[in-house]
PDB file of N, CA and C in Angstrom:
ATOM      1  N   ARG A   1      17.741  -0.497   1.352  1.00  0.00           N
ATOM      2  CA  ARG A   1      17.350   0.003   2.663  1.00  0.00           C
ATOM      3  C   ARG A   1      18.448  -0.323   3.652  1.00  0.00           C
ATOM      4  N   GLY A   2      18.918   0.692   4.354  1.00  0.00           N
ATOM      5  CA  GLY A   2      19.992   0.500   5.310  1.00  0.00           C
ATOM      6  C   GLY A   2      19.471   0.181   6.696  1.00  0.00           C
ATOM      7  N   LEU A   3      20.396  -0.199   7.571  1.00  0.00           N
ATOM      8  CA  LEU A   3      20.047  -0.541   8.942  1.00  0.00           C
ATOM      9  C   LEU A   3      19.429   0.654   9.659  1.00  0.00           C
ATOM     10  N   GLY A   4      19.905   1.872   9.344  1.00  0.00           N
ATOM     11  CA  GLY A   4      19.338   3.074   9.952  1.00  0.00           C
ATOM     12  C   GLY A   4      17.878   3.246   9.616  1.00  0.00           C
ATOM     13  N   ASP A   5      17.477   2.864   8.388  1.00  0.00           N
ATOM     14  CA  ASP A   5      16.073   2.956   7.990  1.00  0.00           C
ATOM     15  C   ASP A   5      15.201   2.078   8.861  1.00  0.00           C
ATOM     16  N   VAL A   6      15.704   0.891   9.197  1.00  0.00           N
ATOM     17  CA  VAL A   6      14.938  -0.031  10.028  1.00  0.00           C
ATOM     18  C   VAL A   6      14.715   0.586  11.409  1.00  0.00           C
ATOM     19  N   TYR A   7      15.776   1.148  11.994  1.00  0.00           N
ATOM     20  CA  TYR A   7      15.633   1.762  13.314  1.00  0.00           C
ATOM     21  C   TYR A   7      14.677   2.937  13.265  1.00  0.00           C
ATOM     22  N   LYS A   8      14.775   3.765  12.234  1.00  0.00           N
ATOM     23  CA  LYS A   8      13.880   4.916  12.128  1.00  0.00           C
ATOM     24  C   LYS A   8      12.435   4.460  12.047  1.00  0.00           C
ATOM     25  N   ARG A   9      12.150   3.486  11.227  1.00  0.00           N
ATOM     26  CA  ARG A   9      10.770   3.020  11.079  1.00  0.00           C
ATOM     27  C   ARG A   9      10.257   2.400  12.372  1.00  0.00           C
ATOM     28  N   GLN A  10      11.125   1.700  13.103  1.00  0.00           N
ATOM     29  CA  GLN A  10      10.701   1.153  14.393  1.00  0.00           C
ATOM     30  C   GLN A  10      10.389   2.289  15.355  1.00  0.00           C
ATOM     31  N   ASP A  11      11.185   3.363  15.330  1.00  0.00           N
ATOM     32  CA  ASP A  11      10.928   4.517  16.180  1.00  0.00           C
ATOM     33  C   ASP A  11       9.580   5.137  15.838  1.00  0.00           C
ATOM     34  N   VAL A  12       9.272   5.243  14.557  1.00  0.00           N
ATOM     35  CA  VAL A  12       7.988   5.798  14.135  1.00  0.00           C
ATOM     36  C   VAL A  12       6.858   4.918  14.634  1.00  0.00           C
ATOM     37  N   ASN A  13       6.989   3.609  14.479  1.00  0.00           N
ATOM     38  CA  ASN A  13       5.960   2.698  14.992  1.00  0.00           C
ATOM     39  C   ASN A  13       5.758   2.894  16.486  1.00  0.00           C
ATOM     40  N   ASN A  14       6.857   3.035  17.226  1.00  0.00           N
ATOM     41  CA  ASN A  14       6.753   3.254  18.674  1.00  0.00           C
ATOM     42  C   ASN A  14       6.076   4.584  18.977  1.00  0.00           C
ATOM     43  N   LEU A  15       6.395   5.628  18.219  1.00  0.00           N
ATOM     44  CA  LEU A  15       5.797   6.938  18.451  1.00  0.00           C
ATOM     45  C   LEU A  15       4.286   6.912  18.267  1.00  0.00           C
ATOM     46  N   LEU A  16       3.826   6.115  17.330  1.00  0.00           N
ATOM     47  CA  LEU A  16       2.393   6.061  17.071  1.00  0.00           C
ATOM     48  C   LEU A  16       1.605   5.527  18.262  1.00  0.00           C
ATOM     49  N   PHE A  17       2.274   4.827  19.174  1.00  0.00           N
ATOM     50  CA  PHE A  17       1.576   4.231  20.311  1.00  0.00           C
ATOM     51  C   PHE A  17       1.944   4.903  21.629  1.00  0.00           C
ATOM     52  N   GLU A  18       2.610   6.039  21.575  1.00  0.00           N
ATOM     53  CA  GLU A  18       2.931   6.789  22.789  1.00  0.00           C
ATOM     54  C   GLU A  18       1.659   7.445  23.330  1.00  0.00           C
ATOM     55  N   ASN A  19       1.626   7.649  24.639  1.00  0.00           N
ATOM     56  CA  ASN A  19       0.479   8.331  25.243  1.00  0.00           C
ATOM     57  C   ASN A  19       0.506   9.829  24.966  1.00  0.00           C
ATOM     58  N   TYR A  20       1.692  10.381  24.769  1.00  0.00           N
ATOM     59  CA  TYR A  20       1.826  11.816  24.552  1.00  0.00           C
ATOM     60  C   TYR A  20       2.918  12.055  23.528  1.00  0.00           C
ATOM     61  N   LEU A  21       2.661  12.908  22.541  1.00  0.00           N
ATOM     62  CA  LEU A  21       3.669  13.266  21.546  1.00  0.00           C
ATOM     63  C   LEU A  21       4.101  14.711  21.766  1.00  0.00           C
ATOM     64  N   ASP A  22       5.403  14.909  22.003  1.00  0.00           N
ATOM     65  CA  ASP A  22       5.907  16.266  22.136  1.00  0.00           C
ATOM     66  C   ASP A  22       6.272  16.807  20.754  1.00  0.00           C
ATOM     67  N   LEU A  23       6.708  18.051  20.701  1.00  0.00           N
ATOM     68  CA  LEU A  23       7.024  18.699  19.427  1.00  0.00           C
ATOM     69  C   LEU A  23       8.117  17.948  18.678  1.00  0.00           C
ATOM     70  N   ASN A  24       9.115  17.445  19.392  1.00  0.00           N
ATOM     71  CA  ASN A  24      10.187  16.683  18.752  1.00  0.00           C
ATOM     72  C   ASN A  24       9.647  15.426  18.083  1.00  0.00           C
ATOM     73  N   SER A  25       8.761  14.719  18.768  1.00  0.00           N
ATOM     74  CA  SER A  25       8.180  13.490  18.208  1.00  0.00           C
ATOM     75  C   SER A  25       7.347  13.801  16.966  1.00  0.00           C
ATOM     76  N   ILE A  26       6.610  14.881  17.005  1.00  0.00           N
ATOM     77  CA  ILE A  26       5.809  15.291  15.848  1.00  0.00           C
ATOM     78  C   ILE A  26       6.721  15.611  14.671  1.00  0.00           C
ATOM     79  N   ASN A  27       7.822  16.308  14.941  1.00  0.00           N
ATOM     80  CA  ASN A  27       8.780  16.620  13.869  1.00  0.00           C
ATOM     81  C   ASN A  27       9.388  15.355  13.279  1.00  0.00           C
ATOM     82  N   VAL A  28       9.681  14.364  14.121  1.00  0.00           N
ATOM     83  CA  VAL A  28      10.219  13.084  13.634  1.00  0.00           C
ATOM     84  C   VAL A  28       9.209  12.417  12.711  1.00  0.00           C
ATOM     85  N   LEU A  29       7.940  12.375  13.118  1.00  0.00           N
ATOM     86  CA  LEU A  29       6.905  11.767  12.280  1.00  0.00           C
ATOM     87  C   LEU A  29       6.770  12.498  10.947  1.00  0.00           C
ATOM     88  N   GLU A  30       6.746  13.827  10.975  1.00  0.00           N
ATOM     89  CA  GLU A  30       6.646  14.601   9.732  1.00  0.00           C
ATOM     90  C   GLU A  30       7.821  14.303   8.808  1.00  0.00           C
ATOM     91  N   ASP A  31       9.029  14.296   9.367  1.00  0.00           N
ATOM     92  CA  ASP A  31      10.223  14.026   8.559  1.00  0.00           C
ATOM     93  C   ASP A  31      10.207  12.624   7.967  1.00  0.00           C
ATOM     94  N   GLU A  32       9.800  11.641   8.752  1.00  0.00           N
ATOM     95  CA  GLU A  32       9.784  10.260   8.270  1.00  0.00           C
ATOM     96  C   GLU A  32       8.739  10.069   7.170  1.00  0.00           C
ATOM     97  N   ILE A  33       7.582  10.675   7.334  1.00  0.00           N
ATOM     98  CA  ILE A  33       6.556  10.581   6.288  1.00  0.00           C
ATOM     99  C   ILE A  33       7.062  11.239   5.009  1.00  0.00           C
ATOM    100  N   ARG A  34       7.637  12.425   5.138  1.00  0.00           N
ATOM    101  CA  ARG A  34       8.169  13.152   3.973  1.00  0.00           C
ATOM    102  C   ARG A  34       9.266  12.343   3.282  1.00  0.00           C
ATOM    103  N   GLN A  35      10.216  11.823   4.056  1.00  0.00           N
ATOM    104  CA  GLN A  35      11.326  11.060   3.475  1.00  0.00           C
ATOM    105  C   GLN A  35      10.831   9.786   2.797  1.00  0.00           C
ATOM    106  N   THR A  36       9.858   9.132   3.382  1.00  0.00           N
ATOM    107  CA  THR A  36       9.325   7.903   2.789  1.00  0.00           C
ATOM    108  C   THR A  36       8.649   8.193   1.458  1.00  0.00           C
ATOM    109  N   ILE A  37       7.873   9.264   1.402  1.00  0.00           N
ATOM    110  CA  ILE A  37       7.222   9.634   0.143  1.00  0.00           C
ATOM    111  C   ILE A  37       8.268   9.995  -0.908  1.00  0.00           C
ATOM    112  N   GLU A  38       9.235  10.808  -0.525  1.00  0.00           N
ATOM    113  CA  GLU A  38      10.274  11.220  -1.480  1.00  0.00           C
ATOM    114  C   GLU A  38      11.075  10.018  -1.987  1.00  0.00           C
ATOM    115  N   GLN A  39      11.314   9.031  -1.139  1.00  0.00           N
ATOM    116  CA  GLN A  39      12.109   7.867  -1.526  1.00  0.00           C
ATOM    117  C   GLN A  39      11.319   6.871  -2.375  1.00  0.00           C
ATOM    118  N   TYR A  40      10.048   6.660  -2.047  1.00  0.00           N
ATOM    119  CA  TYR A  40       9.304   5.566  -2.675  1.00  0.00           C
ATOM    120  C   TYR A  40       8.203   6.001  -3.632  1.00  0.00           C
ATOM    121  N   GLU A  41       7.935   7.296  -3.748  1.00  0.00           N
ATOM    122  CA  GLU A  41       6.869   7.744  -4.643  1.00  0.00           C
ATOM    123  C   GLU A  41       7.376   8.854  -5.563  1.00  0.00           C
ATOM    124  N   PRO A  42       8.035   8.468  -6.677  1.00  0.00           N
ATOM    125  CA  PRO A  42       8.615   9.461  -7.581  1.00  0.00           C
ATOM    126  C   PRO A  42       7.574  10.237  -8.386  1.00  0.00           C
ATOM    127  N   ARG A  43       6.315   9.840  -8.317  1.00  0.00           N
ATOM    128  CA  ARG A  43       5.276  10.501  -9.111  1.00  0.00           C
ATOM    129  C   ARG A  43       4.738  11.764  -8.464  1.00  0.00           C
ATOM    130  N   VAL A  44       5.222  12.103  -7.255  1.00  0.00           N
ATOM    131  CA  VAL A  44       4.762  13.321  -6.593  1.00  0.00           C
ATOM    132  C   VAL A  44       5.943  14.159  -6.128  1.00  0.00           C
ATOM    133  N   GLU A  45       5.681  15.454  -5.974  1.00  0.00           N
ATOM    134  CA  GLU A  45       6.670  16.388  -5.435  1.00  0.00           C
ATOM    135  C   GLU A  45       6.110  16.988  -4.159  1.00  0.00           C
ATOM    136  N   LEU A  46       6.990  17.148  -3.170  1.00  0.00           N
ATOM    137  CA  LEU A  46       6.620  17.743  -1.895  1.00  0.00           C
ATOM    138  C   LEU A  46       7.435  18.997  -1.666  1.00  0.00           C
ATOM    139  N   ASP A  47       6.870  19.965  -0.967  1.00  0.00           N
ATOM    140  CA  ASP A  47       7.615  21.113  -0.478  1.00  0.00           C
ATOM    141  C   ASP A  47       8.082  20.801   0.942  1.00  0.00           C
ATOM    142  N   SER A  48       8.900  21.679   1.499  1.00  0.00           N
ATOM    143  CA  SER A  48       9.422  21.420   2.841  1.00  0.00           C
ATOM    144  C   SER A  48       8.327  21.409   3.907  1.00  0.00           C
ATOM    145  N   ASP A  49       7.229  22.108   3.656  1.00  0.00           N
ATOM    146  CA  ASP A  49       6.145  22.159   4.636  1.00  0.00           C
ATOM    147  C   ASP A  49       4.911  21.365   4.180  1.00  0.00           C
ATOM    148  N   SER A  50       5.117  20.366   3.338  1.00  0.00           N
ATOM    149  CA  SER A  50       4.007  19.607   2.750  1.00  0.00           C
ATOM    150  C   SER A  50       3.357  18.610   3.691  1.00  0.00           C
ATOM    151  N   VAL A  51       4.050  18.222   4.760  1.00  0.00           N
ATOM    152  CA  VAL A  51       3.517  17.217   5.672  1.00  0.00           C
ATOM    153  C   VAL A  51       3.260  17.875   7.027  1.00  0.00           C
ATOM    154  N   THR A  52       2.031  17.717   7.521  1.00  0.00           N
ATOM    155  CA  THR A  52       1.663  18.263   8.824  1.00  0.00           C
ATOM    156  C   THR A  52       1.103  17.140   9.689  1.00  0.00           C
ATOM    157  N   VAL A  53       1.624  17.030  10.903  1.00  0.00           N
ATOM    158  CA  VAL A  53       1.141  16.038  11.861  1.00  0.00           C
ATOM    159  C   VAL A  53       0.607  16.792  13.072  1.00  0.00           C
ATOM    160  N   ILE A  54      -0.613  16.440  13.477  1.00  0.00           N
ATOM    161  CA  ILE A  54      -1.229  17.052  14.651  1.00  0.00           C
ATOM    162  C   ILE A  54      -1.645  15.944  15.600  1.00  0.00           C
ATOM    163  N   ALA A  55      -1.064  15.959  16.796  1.00  0.00           N
ATOM    164  CA  ALA A  55      -1.430  14.971  17.809  1.00  0.00           C
ATOM    165  C   ALA A  55      -2.657  15.470  18.547  1.00  0.00           C
ATOM    166  N   GLU A  56      -3.697  14.678  18.545  1.00  0.00           N
ATOM    167  CA  GLU A  56      -4.931  15.014  19.241  1.00  0.00           C
ATOM    168  C   GLU A  56      -5.078  14.064  20.425  1.00  0.00           C
ATOM    169  N   ALA A  57      -4.407  14.430  21.512  1.00  0.00           N
ATOM    170  CA  ALA A  57      -4.328  13.549  22.681  1.00  0.00           C
ATOM    171  C   ALA A  57      -5.697  13.250  23.269  1.00  0.00           C
ATOM    172  N   ASP A  58      -6.592  14.222  23.257  1.00  0.00           N
ATOM    173  CA  ASP A  58      -7.925  14.002  23.838  1.00  0.00           C
ATOM    174  C   ASP A  58      -8.697  12.910  23.100  1.00  0.00           C
ATOM    175  N   ASN A  59      -8.452  12.796  21.797  1.00  0.00           N
ATOM    176  CA  ASN A  59      -9.136  11.793  20.980  1.00  0.00           C
ATOM    177  C   ASN A  59      -8.286  10.537  20.770  1.00  0.00           C
ATOM    178  N   ASN A  60      -7.046  10.562  21.315  1.00  0.00           N
ATOM    179  CA  ASN A  60      -6.116   9.438  21.159  1.00  0.00           C
ATOM    180  C   ASN A  60      -5.876   9.127  19.680  1.00  0.00           C
ATOM    181  N   GLU A  61      -5.572  10.180  18.905  1.00  0.00           N
ATOM    182  CA  GLU A  61      -5.328  10.001  17.477  1.00  0.00           C
ATOM    183  C   GLU A  61      -4.286  10.984  16.978  1.00  0.00           C
ATOM    184  N   ILE A  62      -3.753  10.674  15.812  1.00  0.00           N
ATOM    185  CA  ILE A  62      -2.766  11.532  15.152  1.00  0.00           C
ATOM    186  C   ILE A  62      -3.304  11.851  13.764  1.00  0.00           C
ATOM    187  N   ALA A  63      -3.521  13.132  13.508  1.00  0.00           N
ATOM    188  CA  ALA A  63      -4.017  13.573  12.207  1.00  0.00           C
ATOM    189  C   ALA A  63      -2.827  13.921  11.316  1.00  0.00           C
ATOM    190  N   VAL A  64      -2.869  13.476  10.073  1.00  0.00           N
ATOM    191  CA  VAL A  64      -1.792  13.735   9.106  1.00  0.00           C
ATOM    192  C   VAL A  64      -2.393  14.393   7.875  1.00  0.00           C
ATOM    193  N   LYS A  65      -1.731  15.442   7.404  1.00  0.00           N
ATOM    194  CA  LYS A  65      -2.151  16.128   6.183  1.00  0.00           C
ATOM    195  C   LYS A  65      -0.935  16.243   5.273  1.00  0.00           C
ATOM    196  N   ILE A  66      -1.090  15.787   4.029  1.00  0.00           N
ATOM    197  CA  ILE A  66       0.004  15.814   3.054  1.00  0.00           C
ATOM    198  C   ILE A  66      -0.455  16.596   1.830  1.00  0.00           C
ATOM    199  N   ASN A  67       0.275  17.654   1.493  1.00  0.00           N
ATOM    200  CA  ASN A  67       0.028  18.429   0.281  1.00  0.00           C
ATOM    201  C   ASN A  67       1.087  18.045  -0.741  1.00  0.00           C
ATOM    202  N   PHE A  68       0.669  17.750  -1.978  1.00  0.00           N
ATOM    203  CA  PHE A  68       1.629  17.298  -2.984  1.00  0.00           C
ATOM    204  C   PHE A  68       1.178  17.720  -4.373  1.00  0.00           C
ATOM    205  N   ARG A  69       2.133  17.693  -5.281  1.00  0.00           N
ATOM    206  CA  ARG A  69       1.871  17.937  -6.703  1.00  0.00           C
ATOM    207  C   ARG A  69       2.214  16.673  -7.469  1.00  0.00           C
ATOM    208  N   ILE A  70       1.393  16.352  -8.454  1.00  0.00           N
ATOM    209  CA  ILE A  70       1.649  15.187  -9.296  1.00  0.00           C
ATOM    210  C   ILE A  70       2.637  15.588 -10.383  1.00  0.00           C
ATOM    211  N   VAL A  71       3.703  14.829 -10.526  1.00  0.00           N
ATOM    212  CA  VAL A  71       4.761  15.108 -11.498  1.00  0.00           C
ATOM    213  C   VAL A  71       4.262  14.780 -12.903  1.00  0.00           C
ATOM    214  N   GLY A  72       4.547  15.661 -13.844  1.00  0.00           N
ATOM    215  CA  GLY A  72       4.290  15.365 -15.248  1.00  0.00           C
ATOM    216  C   GLY A  72       2.938  15.797 -15.773  1.00  0.00           C
ATOM    217  N   ILE A  73       2.077  16.303 -14.908  1.00  0.00           N
ATOM    218  CA  ILE A  73       0.802  16.819 -15.396  1.00  0.00           C
ATOM    219  C   ILE A  73       0.538  18.190 -14.780  1.00  0.00           C
ATOM    220  N   GLU A  74      -0.214  18.974 -15.488  1.00  0.00           N
ATOM    221  CA  GLU A  74      -0.575  20.286 -14.958  1.00  0.00           C
ATOM    222  C   GLU A  74      -1.884  20.152 -14.208  1.00  0.00           C
ATOM    223  N   ALA A  75      -1.777  20.073 -12.906  1.00  0.00           N
ATOM    224  CA  ALA A  75      -2.955  19.921 -12.060  1.00  0.00           C
ATOM    225  C   ALA A  75      -2.758  20.749 -10.797  1.00  0.00           C
ATOM    226  N   GLN A  76      -3.842  21.056 -10.163  1.00  0.00           N
ATOM    227  CA  GLN A  76      -3.790  21.765  -8.891  1.00  0.00           C
ATOM    228  C   GLN A  76      -3.104  20.877  -7.856  1.00  0.00           C
ATOM    229  N   PRO A  77      -2.447  21.488  -6.864  1.00  0.00           N
ATOM    230  CA  PRO A  77      -1.891  20.676  -5.776  1.00  0.00           C
ATOM    231  C   PRO A  77      -2.992  19.846  -5.125  1.00  0.00           C
ATOM    232  N   GLN A  78      -2.624  18.658  -4.689  1.00  0.00           N
ATOM    233  CA  GLN A  78      -3.565  17.721  -4.086  1.00  0.00           C
ATOM    234  C   GLN A  78      -3.321  17.651  -2.572  1.00  0.00           C
ATOM    235  N   THR A  79      -4.348  17.266  -1.844  1.00  0.00           N
ATOM    236  CA  THR A  79      -4.237  17.112  -0.393  1.00  0.00           C
ATOM    237  C   THR A  79      -4.776  15.752   0.009  1.00  0.00           C
ATOM    238  N   LEU A  80      -4.021  15.078   0.858  1.00  0.00           N
ATOM    239  CA  LEU A  80      -4.431  13.801   1.426  1.00  0.00           C
ATOM    240  C   LEU A  80      -4.443  13.963   2.939  1.00  0.00           C
ATOM    241  N   GLU A  81      -5.566  13.638   3.555  1.00  0.00           N
ATOM    242  CA  GLU A  81      -5.677  13.730   5.005  1.00  0.00           C
ATOM    243  C   GLU A  81      -6.138  12.381   5.552  1.00  0.00           C
ATOM    244  N   PHE A  82      -5.514  11.964   6.645  1.00  0.00           N
ATOM    245  CA  PHE A  82      -5.929  10.722   7.296  1.00  0.00           C
ATOM    246  C   PHE A  82      -5.601  10.790   8.777  1.00  0.00           C
ATOM    247  N   ILE A  83      -6.154   9.851   9.516  1.00  0.00           N
ATOM    248  CA  ILE A  83      -5.975   9.824  10.964  1.00  0.00           C
ATOM    249  C   ILE A  83      -5.489   8.442  11.379  1.00  0.00           C
ATOM    250  N   PHE A  84      -4.438   8.437  12.227  1.00  0.00           N
ATOM    251  CA  PHE A  84      -3.997   7.198  12.859  1.00  0.00           C
ATOM    252  C   PHE A  84      -4.756   7.078  14.172  1.00  0.00           C
ATOM    253  N   GLN A  85      -5.390   5.921  14.362  1.00  0.00           N
ATOM    254  CA  GLN A  85      -6.083   5.642  15.612  1.00  0.00           C
ATOM    255  C   GLN A  85      -5.716   4.239  16.061  1.00  0.00           C
ATOM    256  N   PRO A  86      -5.534   4.045  17.361  1.00  0.00           N
ATOM    257  CA  PRO A  86      -5.241   2.690  17.824  1.00  0.00           C
ATOM    258  C   PRO A  86      -6.481   1.810  17.696  1.00  0.00           C
ATOM    259  N   LEU A  87      -6.256   0.564  17.369  1.00  0.00           N
ATOM    260  CA  LEU A  87      -7.353  -0.401  17.336  1.00  0.00           C
ATOM    261  C   LEU A  87      -7.539  -0.964  18.739  1.00  0.00           C
ATOM    262  N   ARG A  88      -8.751  -1.139  19.122  1.00  0.00           N
ATOM    263  CA  ARG A  88      -8.994  -1.643  20.481  1.00  0.00           C
ATOM    264  C   ARG A  88      -9.599  -2.992  20.441  1.00  0.00           C
TER     265      ARG A  88
END
């Protein structure tokens, strides 16, 4: 892991606690999630549009949807959905 990785991950952590996410911030989050999966999870394959981030400012949450295929088996594409919410 290089020094740039540390800065990127810190930026992602900071983005998760912003009051407002613009399109650029959403793209950064999507790219970081995609790159992290590609780097650390060799058992799945992603397409370029496999990660979707939706900022729901009214609910103070970030919804994430990841579509992936499991490597080495013949199975339907899988979907993982989760929500980031601040703890109060």
